[in-house]
Coordinates of C-alpha atoms in Angstrom, one line a residue:
Chain K
X1 CA 361.4 -16.5 360.7
X2 CA 358.7 -14.4 362.2
X3 CA 355.8 -16.5 361.0
X4 CA 354.3 -18.9 363.6
X5 CA 354.0 -22.6 363.1
X6 CA 350.2 -22.3 363.2
X7 CA 350.1 -19.7 360.5
X8 CA 352.4 -21.7 358.2
X9 CA 350.4 -24.8 358.7
X10 CA 347.2 -22.8 357.9
X11 CA 348.8 -21.4 354.8
X12 CA 349.9 -24.9 353.6
X13 CA 346.8 -27.0 354.4
X14 CA 344.0 -24.4 354.6
X15 CA 343.1 -25.6 358.1
X16 CA 344.0 -24.9 361.7
X17 CA 346.0 -27.3 363.9
X18 CA 346.2 -26.9 367.6
X19 CA 350.0 -26.3 367.7
X20 CA 351.5 -26.7 371.3
X21 CA 352.4 -23.1 372.3
X22 CA 356.0 -24.0 373.1
X23 CA 356.5 -25.0 369.4
X24 CA 355.1 -21.9 367.7
X25 CA 358.6 -20.5 367.2
X26 CA 360.7 -23.6 367.1
X27 CA 363.0 -22.9 364.2
X28 CA 363.3 -26.6 363.1
X29 CA 359.5 -27.0 362.9
X30 CA 358.9 -23.6 361.2
X31 CA 361.7 -24.4 358.8
X32 CA 360.0 -27.7 357.8
X33 CA 356.6 -26.0 357.6
X34 CA 357.9 -23.1 355.6
X35 CA 359.5 -25.3 352.9
X36 CA 359.7 -23.6 349.5
X37 CA 361.6 -24.6 346.4
X38 CA 364.0 -22.1 344.8
X39 CA 365.3 -22.0 341.3
X40 CA 366.5 -18.4 341.0
X41 CA 369.7 -17.6 342.8
X42 CA 371.9 -14.6 343.3
X43 CA 375.4 -14.8 341.8
X44 CA 376.9 -15.4 345.3
X45 CA 378.9 -18.6 345.3
X46 CA 378.4 -21.3 347.9
X47 CA 381.7 -21.7 349.8
X48 CA 383.1 -25.2 349.5
X49 CA 383.3 -25.5 353.3
X50 CA 379.7 -24.6 353.6
X51 CA 378.7 -27.2 351.0
X52 CA 380.7 -29.9 352.8
X53 CA 379.1 -29.0 356.1
X54 CA 375.6 -29.3 354.6
X55 CA 376.5 -32.6 353.0
X56 CA 377.8 -33.9 356.3
X57 CA 374.4 -33.0 357.9
X58 CA 372.5 -34.6 355.0
X59 CA 374.5 -37.9 355.2
X60 CA 373.7 -38.1 358.9
X61 CA 370.2 -39.1 357.9
X62 CA 369.0 -42.6 359.1
X63 CA 370.0 -45.4 356.7
X64 CA 368.0 -48.6 356.3
X65 CA 369.7 -51.2 358.5
X66 CA 372.8 -48.9 358.5
X67 CA 373.7 -50.2 355.1
X68 CA 374.7 -46.7 353.9
X69 CA 373.5 -47.1 350.3
X70 CA 373.4 -43.6 349.0
X71 CA 375.9 -41.1 347.6
X72 CA 376.0 -37.8 345.8
X73 CA 377.9 -36.4 342.8
X74 CA 378.8 -32.7 343.1
X75 CA 379.1 -31.5 339.5
X76 CA 381.8 -28.9 339.4
X77 CA 383.3 -29.4 336.0
X78 CA 381.6 -26.8 333.8
X79 CA 381.7 -29.0 330.7
X80 CA 379.9 -31.9 332.5
X81 CA 377.4 -29.4 333.9
X82 CA 376.6 -28.0 330.5
X83 CA 376.1 -31.4 329.0
X84 CA 373.6 -32.2 331.7
X85 CA 371.9 -28.8 331.2
X86 CA 371.7 -29.3 327.5
X87 CA 369.7 -32.5 328.0
X88 CA 367.0 -30.5 329.9
X89 CA 366.7 -27.2 328.1
X90 CA 363.4 -26.4 329.8
X91 CA 365.3 -25.9 333.1
X92 CA 367.9 -23.2 332.6
X93 CA 368.6 -23.1 336.4
X94 CA 370.5 -26.4 335.9
X95 CA 373.2 -24.5 334.0
X96 CA 373.0 -21.3 336.1
X97 CA 372.7 -22.4 339.7
X98 CA 375.7 -21.9 342.0
X99 CA 375.6 -25.6 342.9
X100 CA 374.5 -28.7 341.1
X101 CA 374.3 -32.1 342.9
X102 CA 373.0 -35.5 341.8
X103 CA 371.8 -37.7 344.6
X104 CA 372.1 -41.4 343.9
X105 CA 371.2 -44.8 345.2
X106 CA 374.4 -46.7 345.7
X107 CA 374.3 -50.5 345.9
X108 CA 377.8 -50.9 344.6
X109 CA 379.5 -50.5 348.0
X110 CA 377.5 -53.1 349.6
X111 CA 378.2 -55.6 346.8
X112 CA 381.9 -54.8 347.1
X113 CA 381.7 -55.4 350.8
X114 CA 380.2 -58.8 350.1
X115 CA 383.1 -59.7 347.9
X116 CA 385.6 -58.4 350.4
X117 CA 384.1 -60.5 353.2
X118 CA 383.4 -63.5 351.0
X119 CA 379.7 -63.6 351.6
X120 CA 377.3 -64.0 348.6
X121 CA 374.8 -61.1 348.0
X122 CA 371.4 -62.8 348.3
X123 CA 369.1 -59.9 347.8
X124 CA 368.9 -59.3 344.1
X125 CA 365.3 -58.2 343.9
X126 CA 363.1 -55.1 344.1
X127 CA 363.4 -54.5 347.8
X128 CA 367.1 -53.9 347.6
X129 CA 366.7 -51.3 344.9
X130 CA 363.8 -49.7 346.8
X131 CA 365.9 -49.4 350.0
X132 CA 368.7 -47.5 348.2
X133 CA 366.2 -45.2 346.5
X134 CA 364.4 -44.3 349.7
X135 CA 367.7 -43.9 351.6
X136 CA 368.8 -41.4 348.9
X137 CA 365.5 -39.6 349.5
X138 CA 366.2 -39.4 353.2
X139 CA 369.6 -37.8 352.5
X140 CA 368.1 -35.5 349.9
X141 CA 365.5 -34.3 352.4
X142 CA 368.3 -33.7 354.9
X143 CA 370.2 -31.7 352.4
X144 CA 367.2 -29.5 351.6
X145 CA 366.6 -28.8 355.4
X146 CA 370.3 -28.1 355.9
X147 CA 370.6 -25.8 353.0
X148 CA 367.5 -23.8 354.0
X149 CA 368.8 -23.5 357.6
X150 CA 372.0 -22.0 356.3
X151 CA 370.1 -19.4 354.2
X152 CA 370.3 -21.2 350.9
X153 CA 367.4 -22.3 348.7
X154 CA 367.3 -25.4 346.5
X155 CA 365.1 -27.4 344.2
X156 CA 365.1 -31.2 343.5
X157 CA 365.4 -32.1 339.8
X158 CA 363.7 -35.4 339.0
X159 CA 364.2 -34.5 335.4
X160 CA 367.7 -35.9 335.5
X161 CA 366.0 -39.3 335.3
X162 CA 364.4 -38.2 332.0
X163 CA 367.9 -38.9 330.7
X164 CA 369.1 -41.4 333.3
X165 CA 371.5 -43.3 331.0
X166 CA 373.1 -40.1 329.6
X167 CA 373.5 -38.6 333.1
X168 CA 374.9 -41.8 334.4
X169 CA 377.4 -41.9 331.6
X170 CA 378.5 -38.3 332.2
X171 CA 378.9 -38.9 335.9
X172 CA 380.5 -42.3 335.3
X173 CA 378.0 -44.0 337.5
X174 CA 379.0 -47.7 337.6
X175 CA 376.8 -50.7 337.8
X176 CA 374.4 -50.6 340.8
X177 CA 374.5 -46.9 341.2
X178 CA 371.6 -44.8 339.8
X179 CA 370.4 -41.1 340.0
X180 CA 367.5 -40.5 342.2
X181 CA 367.3 -36.7 341.7
X182 CA 369.4 -33.7 340.9
X183 CA 369.5 -30.7 343.1
X184 CA 370.3 -27.0 342.4
X185 CA 371.2 -24.8 345.3
X186 CA 372.3 -21.2 346.0
X187 CA 371.3 -18.0 347.7
X188 CA 367.7 -17.3 346.7
X189 CA 367.2 -14.3 344.4
X190 CA 363.4 -14.1 345.0
X191 CA 360.9 -14.6 347.7
X192 CA 358.6 -17.6 347.1
X193 CA 355.2 -18.4 348.4
X194 CA 354.3 -21.5 350.2
X195 CA 352.6 -24.0 347.9
X196 CA 349.3 -25.0 349.4
X197 CA 348.7 -28.7 349.8
X198 CA 345.6 -30.9 350.1
X199 CA 344.0 -30.9 353.5
X200 CA 345.8 -33.0 356.1
X201 CA 343.0 -35.6 356.1
X202 CA 344.1 -36.5 352.6
X203 CA 347.4 -37.6 353.9
X204 CA 346.7 -38.8 357.4
X205 CA 344.6 -41.9 357.9
X206 CA 343.7 -43.5 361.3
X207 CA 343.9 -47.3 361.5
X208 CA 342.6 -47.9 358.0
X209 CA 343.2 -46.1 354.8
X210 CA 340.1 -44.2 353.9
X211 CA 340.1 -41.6 351.2
X212 CA 336.3 -41.4 351.0
X213 CA 334.9 -39.3 348.2
X214 CA 337.9 -37.4 346.8
X215 CA 335.9 -35.1 344.6
X216 CA 334.9 -32.5 347.3
X217 CA 338.4 -32.2 348.7
X218 CA 340.0 -31.9 345.3
X219 CA 337.5 -29.3 344.1
X220 CA 337.9 -27.3 347.3
X221 CA 341.7 -27.6 347.2
X222 CA 341.8 -26.5 343.5
X223 CA 339.9 -23.4 344.5
X224 CA 342.0 -22.6 347.6
X225 CA 345.2 -23.1 345.7
X226 CA 344.0 -21.1 342.7
X227 CA 343.3 -18.1 345.0
X228 CA 347.0 -17.8 345.9
X229 CA 348.9 -19.6 343.0
X230 CA 346.6 -19.4 339.9
X231 CA 347.9 -21.2 336.8
X232 CA 347.9 -18.7 334.0
X233 CA 345.6 -19.5 331.0
X234 CA 348.6 -19.9 328.6
X235 CA 350.0 -22.6 330.9
X236 CA 347.1 -25.0 330.1
X237 CA 348.8 -28.2 329.0
X238 CA 348.0 -29.7 325.6
X239 CA 344.8 -27.7 324.8
X240 CA 344.8 -29.4 321.3
X241 CA 344.1 -32.7 323.1
X242 CA 342.1 -31.6 326.1
X243 CA 340.5 -28.3 325.1
X244 CA 340.8 -25.1 327.0
X245 CA 339.3 -25.4 330.5
X246 CA 337.3 -22.5 331.9
X247 CA 338.7 -23.2 335.3
X248 CA 342.2 -24.7 335.1
X249 CA 343.2 -25.9 338.6
X250 CA 345.8 -28.2 340.1
X251 CA 343.8 -31.4 339.5
X252 CA 343.2 -30.6 335.8
X253 CA 346.9 -29.7 335.4
X254 CA 348.1 -32.9 337.1
X255 CA 345.7 -35.1 335.2
X256 CA 347.0 -33.7 332.0
X257 CA 350.6 -34.0 333.1
X258 CA 350.4 -37.7 333.8
X259 CA 348.4 -38.3 330.6
X260 CA 351.7 -38.0 328.9
X261 CA 354.2 -40.8 329.5
X262 CA 357.5 -39.7 331.0
X263 CA 360.6 -41.7 331.9
X264 CA 359.1 -45.0 330.6
X265 CA 362.7 -46.1 329.9
X266 CA 363.7 -45.7 333.6
X267 CA 363.0 -49.4 334.3
X268 CA 365.2 -50.5 331.4
X269 CA 368.0 -48.2 332.6
X270 CA 367.8 -49.6 336.1
X271 CA 368.0 -53.1 334.8
X272 CA 370.9 -52.2 332.6
X273 CA 372.7 -50.9 335.8
X274 CA 372.5 -54.5 337.0
X275 CA 369.4 -54.5 339.2
X276 CA 366.7 -57.2 339.2
X277 CA 363.3 -55.8 340.0
X278 CA 361.5 -59.1 340.6
Chain A
X1 CA 372.0 -29.0 372.3
X2 CA 375.4 -28.0 373.7
X3 CA 377.5 -30.0 371.1
X4 CA 378.9 -28.0 368.2
X5 CA 378.3 -28.9 364.7
X6 CA 382.0 -29.5 364.1
X7 CA 382.1 -32.0 367.0
X8 CA 379.0 -33.9 365.8
X9 CA 380.4 -34.2 362.3
X10 CA 383.7 -35.4 363.7
X11 CA 381.9 -38.0 365.8
X12 CA 379.9 -39.2 362.8
X13 CA 382.4 -39.2 360.1
X14 CA 385.7 -39.4 362.0
X15 CA 387.0 -36.3 360.2
X16 CA 387.0 -32.6 360.6
X17 CA 385.0 -30.3 358.4
X18 CA 385.7 -26.6 358.3
X19 CA 382.2 -25.6 359.6
X20 CA 381.4 -21.9 359.1
X21 CA 381.4 -20.3 362.6
X22 CA 378.0 -18.8 362.3
X23 CA 376.6 -22.4 361.9
X24 CA 378.3 -24.1 364.9
X25 CA 375.2 -23.7 367.1
X26 CA 372.5 -23.6 364.4
X27 CA 369.8 -25.9 365.9
X28 CA 368.5 -27.2 362.6
X29 CA 372.0 -28.3 361.5
X30 CA 373.0 -29.7 364.8
X31 CA 369.7 -31.5 364.9
X32 CA 370.4 -33.1 361.6
X33 CA 374.0 -34.0 362.5
X34 CA 373.0 -35.4 365.9
X35 CA 370.4 -37.8 364.4
X36 CA 370.0 -40.9 366.5
X37 CA 367.3 -43.6 366.3
X38 CA 365.3 -44.4 369.5
X39 CA 363.3 -47.6 370.2
X40 CA 362.9 -47.3 374.0
X41 CA 360.4 -44.8 375.2
X42 CA 359.0 -43.5 378.5
X43 CA 355.3 -44.1 379.2
X44 CA 354.4 -40.5 378.5
X45 CA 351.8 -40.4 375.7
X46 CA 352.3 -38.2 372.7
X47 CA 349.4 -35.7 372.6
X48 CA 347.2 -35.9 369.6
X49 CA 347.7 -32.2 368.8
X50 CA 351.4 -32.6 368.9
X51 CA 351.3 -35.6 366.6
X52 CA 349.1 -33.7 364.1
X53 CA 351.5 -30.7 364.3
X54 CA 354.5 -33.0 363.5
X55 CA 352.6 -34.6 360.6
X56 CA 351.7 -31.2 359.2
X57 CA 355.5 -30.4 359.2
X58 CA 356.3 -33.7 357.6
X59 CA 353.8 -33.4 354.8
X60 CA 355.2 -29.9 354.0
X61 CA 358.1 -31.7 352.4
X62 CA 358.8 -31.2 348.7
X63 CA 356.7 -33.6 346.5
X64 CA 357.8 -34.7 343.0
X65 CA 356.0 -32.4 340.5
X66 CA 353.7 -31.4 343.3
X67 CA 351.8 -34.7 342.7
X68 CA 351.4 -35.3 346.5
X69 CA 351.8 -39.1 346.3
X70 CA 352.3 -40.1 349.9
X71 CA 350.2 -40.7 353.0
X72 CA 350.5 -42.2 356.5
X73 CA 348.4 -44.5 358.6
X74 CA 348.4 -43.8 362.3
X75 CA 347.7 -47.1 364.0
X76 CA 345.6 -46.3 367.1
X77 CA 343.5 -49.4 367.3
X78 CA 345.2 -51.7 369.8
X79 CA 344.0 -54.8 368.0
X80 CA 345.5 -53.7 364.7
X81 CA 348.7 -52.7 366.4
X82 CA 349.0 -56.1 368.1
X83 CA 348.5 -57.9 364.9
X84 CA 351.3 -55.9 363.2
X85 CA 353.5 -56.4 366.3
X86 CA 352.8 -60.2 366.2
X87 CA 354.2 -60.4 362.6
X88 CA 357.5 -59.0 363.8
X89 CA 358.2 -60.5 367.2
X90 CA 361.9 -59.5 367.1
X91 CA 360.9 -55.8 367.5
X92 CA 358.9 -55.5 370.7
X93 CA 358.9 -51.7 370.5
X94 CA 356.3 -52.0 367.7
X95 CA 353.8 -53.1 370.4
X96 CA 355.1 -50.8 373.1
X97 CA 355.9 -47.4 371.6
X98 CA 353.5 -44.6 372.3
X99 CA 353.0 -44.0 368.5
X100 CA 353.0 -46.3 365.6
X101 CA 352.8 -44.9 362.1
X102 CA 353.1 -46.5 358.6
X103 CA 354.3 -44.2 355.9
X104 CA 353.1 -45.2 352.4
X105 CA 353.5 -44.3 348.8
X106 CA 350.0 -43.4 347.5
X107 CA 349.3 -43.5 343.8
X108 CA 345.6 -44.0 344.2
X109 CA 344.8 -40.4 344.6
X110 CA 346.5 -39.5 341.3
X111 CA 344.7 -42.2 339.4
X112 CA 341.3 -41.1 340.9
X113 CA 342.1 -37.5 339.8
X114 CA 342.7 -38.8 336.3
X115 CA 339.3 -40.5 336.3
X116 CA 337.7 -37.3 337.7
X117 CA 339.3 -35.2 335.0
X118 CA 338.8 -37.7 332.2
X119 CA 342.5 -38.0 331.4
X120 CA 344.1 -41.4 330.9
X121 CA 346.9 -42.2 333.3
X122 CA 349.9 -42.9 330.9
X123 CA 352.7 -43.6 333.4
X124 CA 352.2 -47.2 334.4
X125 CA 355.9 -48.1 334.8
X126 CA 358.7 -48.2 337.3
X127 CA 359.3 -44.4 337.5
X128 CA 355.8 -43.7 338.9
X129 CA 356.2 -46.3 341.6
X130 CA 359.7 -44.9 342.3
X131 CA 358.4 -41.3 342.7
X132 CA 355.8 -42.3 345.2
X133 CA 358.4 -44.3 347.2
X134 CA 360.9 -41.5 347.3
X135 CA 358.2 -38.9 348.1
X136 CA 357.2 -41.0 351.1
X137 CA 360.9 -41.1 352.1
X138 CA 361.0 -37.3 352.0
X139 CA 357.9 -37.0 354.3
X140 CA 359.4 -39.7 356.6
X141 CA 362.6 -37.7 356.9
X142 CA 360.6 -34.6 357.7
X143 CA 358.7 -36.5 360.4
X144 CA 361.9 -37.7 362.0
X145 CA 363.3 -34.2 362.1
X146 CA 360.1 -32.7 363.4
X147 CA 359.8 -35.4 366.1
X148 CA 363.3 -34.8 367.3
X149 CA 362.9 -31.1 367.3
X150 CA 359.9 -31.5 369.6
X151 CA 361.8 -33.7 372.1
X152 CA 360.6 -37.0 370.8
X153 CA 362.7 -39.9 369.4
X154 CA 361.7 -42.3 366.7
X155 CA 362.9 -45.2 364.6
X156 CA 361.9 -46.2 361.1
X157 CA 360.7 -49.8 360.6
X158 CA 361.4 -51.2 357.2
X159 CA 360.5 -54.6 358.7
X160 CA 356.8 -53.8 358.0
X161 CA 357.7 -54.7 354.4
X162 CA 358.8 -58.2 355.5
X163 CA 355.0 -58.7 355.8
X164 CA 353.8 -56.2 353.3
X165 CA 350.7 -58.0 352.2
X166 CA 349.6 -58.7 355.7
X167 CA 350.2 -55.1 356.9
X168 CA 348.5 -53.8 353.8
X169 CA 345.5 -56.0 354.6
X170 CA 345.4 -54.9 358.2
X171 CA 345.5 -51.2 357.2
X172 CA 343.1 -51.7 354.3
X173 CA 345.6 -50.3 351.9
X174 CA 343.8 -50.3 348.5
X175 CA 345.4 -50.9 345.1
X176 CA 348.2 -48.5 344.3
X177 CA 349.0 -47.8 348.0
X178 CA 352.0 -49.5 349.6
X179 CA 353.9 -49.3 352.8
X180 CA 357.4 -47.7 352.6
X181 CA 358.3 -48.0 356.3
X182 CA 356.7 -48.0 359.7
X183 CA 357.8 -45.6 362.5
X184 CA 357.7 -45.8 366.2
X185 CA 357.8 -42.5 368.2
X186 CA 357.7 -41.4 371.8
X187 CA 359.7 -39.6 374.5
X188 CA 363.1 -41.3 374.6
X189 CA 363.8 -43.4 377.7
X190 CA 367.6 -43.6 377.1
X191 CA 370.5 -41.6 375.7
X192 CA 371.8 -43.0 372.5
X193 CA 375.2 -42.6 370.9
X194 CA 375.7 -41.2 367.4
X195 CA 376.3 -44.1 365.0
X196 CA 379.6 -43.5 363.1
X197 CA 379.4 -43.4 359.4
X198 CA 381.9 -44.1 356.6
X199 CA 384.1 -41.1 355.8
X200 CA 382.4 -38.3 353.8
X201 CA 384.5 -39.2 350.7
X202 CA 382.6 -42.5 350.6
X203 CA 379.4 -40.5 350.0
X204 CA 380.5 -37.4 348.2
X205 CA 382.0 -37.6 344.7
X206 CA 383.1 -34.7 342.5
X207 CA 382.2 -34.7 338.9
X208 CA 382.6 -38.5 338.5
X209 CA 381.7 -41.4 340.8
X210 CA 385.0 -42.8 342.1
X211 CA 385.0 -45.1 345.0
X212 CA 388.6 -46.2 344.4
X213 CA 389.9 -48.9 346.6
X214 CA 387.2 -49.5 349.1
X215 CA 389.2 -51.9 351.4
X216 CA 391.2 -49.3 353.3
X217 CA 388.2 -47.2 354.0
X218 CA 386.1 -50.1 355.1
X219 CA 388.8 -51.5 357.3
X220 CA 389.5 -48.2 359.0
X221 CA 385.7 -47.5 359.4
X222 CA 385.2 -50.9 361.0
X223 CA 387.9 -50.1 363.5
X224 CA 386.6 -46.6 364.2
X225 CA 383.1 -47.8 364.7
X226 CA 384.2 -50.8 366.8
X227 CA 385.9 -48.4 369.2
X228 CA 382.6 -46.8 370.1
X229 CA 379.9 -49.3 369.2
X230 CA 381.4 -52.8 369.3
X231 CA 379.3 -55.7 368.2
X232 CA 379.2 -58.2 370.9
X233 CA 380.6 -61.6 370.1
X234 CA 377.3 -63.3 370.7
X235 CA 375.8 -61.1 368.0
X236 CA 377.8 -62.6 365.2
X237 CA 375.3 -63.7 362.6
X238 CA 375.1 -67.2 361.5
X239 CA 378.4 -68.6 362.9
X240 CA 377.4 -72.1 361.7
X241 CA 377.6 -70.8 358.1
X242 CA 380.4 -68.2 358.3
X243 CA 382.4 -69.2 361.3
X244 CA 383.3 -67.1 364.3
X245 CA 385.3 -64.0 363.3
X246 CA 388.2 -62.9 365.5
X247 CA 387.3 -59.3 364.6
X248 CA 383.6 -58.8 363.9
X249 CA 383.0 -55.3 362.5
X250 CA 380.4 -53.5 360.5
X251 CA 381.4 -54.8 357.1
X252 CA 381.5 -58.5 358.3
X253 CA 378.1 -58.0 359.9
X254 CA 376.5 -56.3 356.9
X255 CA 377.9 -58.8 354.4
X256 CA 376.4 -61.6 356.6
X257 CA 373.1 -59.7 356.8
X258 CA 372.6 -59.4 353.1
X259 CA 373.8 -63.0 352.5
X260 CA 370.3 -64.0 353.7
X261 CA 367.5 -63.0 351.4
X262 CA 364.8 -60.7 352.8
X263 CA 361.6 -59.4 351.4
X264 CA 362.1 -61.2 348.1
X265 CA 358.3 -61.2 347.8
X266 CA 358.1 -57.4 347.9
X267 CA 358.1 -57.2 344.1
X268 CA 355.2 -59.6 343.8
X269 CA 353.3 -57.6 346.5
X270 CA 353.8 -54.3 344.6
X271 CA 352.6 -55.9 341.4
X272 CA 349.6 -57.3 343.2
X273 CA 348.8 -53.7 344.3
X274 CA 348.4 -52.8 340.7
X275 CA 351.8 -51.4 339.8
X276 CA 353.8 -52.2 336.7
X277 CA 357.5 -52.1 337.2
X278 CA 358.7 -52.3 333.6

């Protein structure tokens, strides 16, 4: 990685941060700052020992109260993989990537431990579900970092939740286990640009949340982003409903994206897996 | 970091993984594998430029559909900090740590963008809330990695959700913004051991979830963990209710922990912040 941390942060957030000199070439920090998703991979397989090493690094992530409420299913069986891929035809990388994983929240183990130790599980409410979901996210973030550090690329797939019940059925997820996101991984076939983000002040508040007047940030971010990652005119979502925008930036694209309901059955699925969300 | 990746993985999971030789001293992987939480810090302050650098690294994490639904509040105001600390007297490090952050899911921005772009927000259901929570987790994991790479230590604080409404009030979190976890950070005052985890096969399934007979794993993990991190007899939870166990291991401790309800008002809080969880 020859890029400095300062230059990566400037590329991401469009602003300068006064990076301490000793950290400019710290590989962990530049690795985080240089994050890119990859969906196109060479044919080179990922060795089983390498994958196991990366998963060991990922599952070393902090776990809420040390309750260890996450797991992953590595989809090796070609038939299972193809059935998952067939559910999401817009993402051909699901079928083609060298590795397909599905990270899950796992509340089953804890409930089995309660039975084993004859203590009643007294936390059947939203917070328990939430903890398992966030813990799976921490593990997933660790996997992404580990994979990139080993020269792989990867991409999370929240689309597996568009078909949560079917995916859970294929992977035989029992009660109290639920998919958080899939992940494809392999050796990247292409270079990818850094995706610019909103300015840091959009994310970082001091003492009190204050997002002020969002319009100037959003407009300036749309323009900054468009300069490096323009959305092609033919990618405008739903022009029949929203018309064809002269300038089609991130905010217009995201507003149109969330104007269409997705995964509205996820709550029903989670309840059918035995969770109460009160 | 002089420890090899193999030795860190063995210490964590109690088993050997065939780590590719080129990765034995990869600092990103050993950093992940060597994860420890820190709650005791020296008095050395964390320079503002350093903190901003670490947050820039953290917010470079992947974001679901690039919707950018997370934020953090850096609690600098001593009075606000003390009010948060007073809510959680069992954790004196909240008052004392050089840095206190609260990572949040942020759905407000997206809804403001919908207004700005005149598109209706059509995803008022569990999945939207879930995405913001997991995204905040990804950012939090990045912050932990970044802090450790820069020589700091940190510890997530899910306990801020024990008082979610009060914390949200103190930090002026508006509708559609919610705390996921707090975080203390600073320069570590003490060395900490790696916390052993369940064996990798408890976390990693192939093709189909299969946790088999959990009892042997749990028993053997309890013993392995007890050998390095014994729970002191006086730390047995609730002996009046559960008695005093001859052997008090992780599983007994965790079963007793979740036999007491915690944060059962979190769902009501989230709904009061404007989320629908159907």
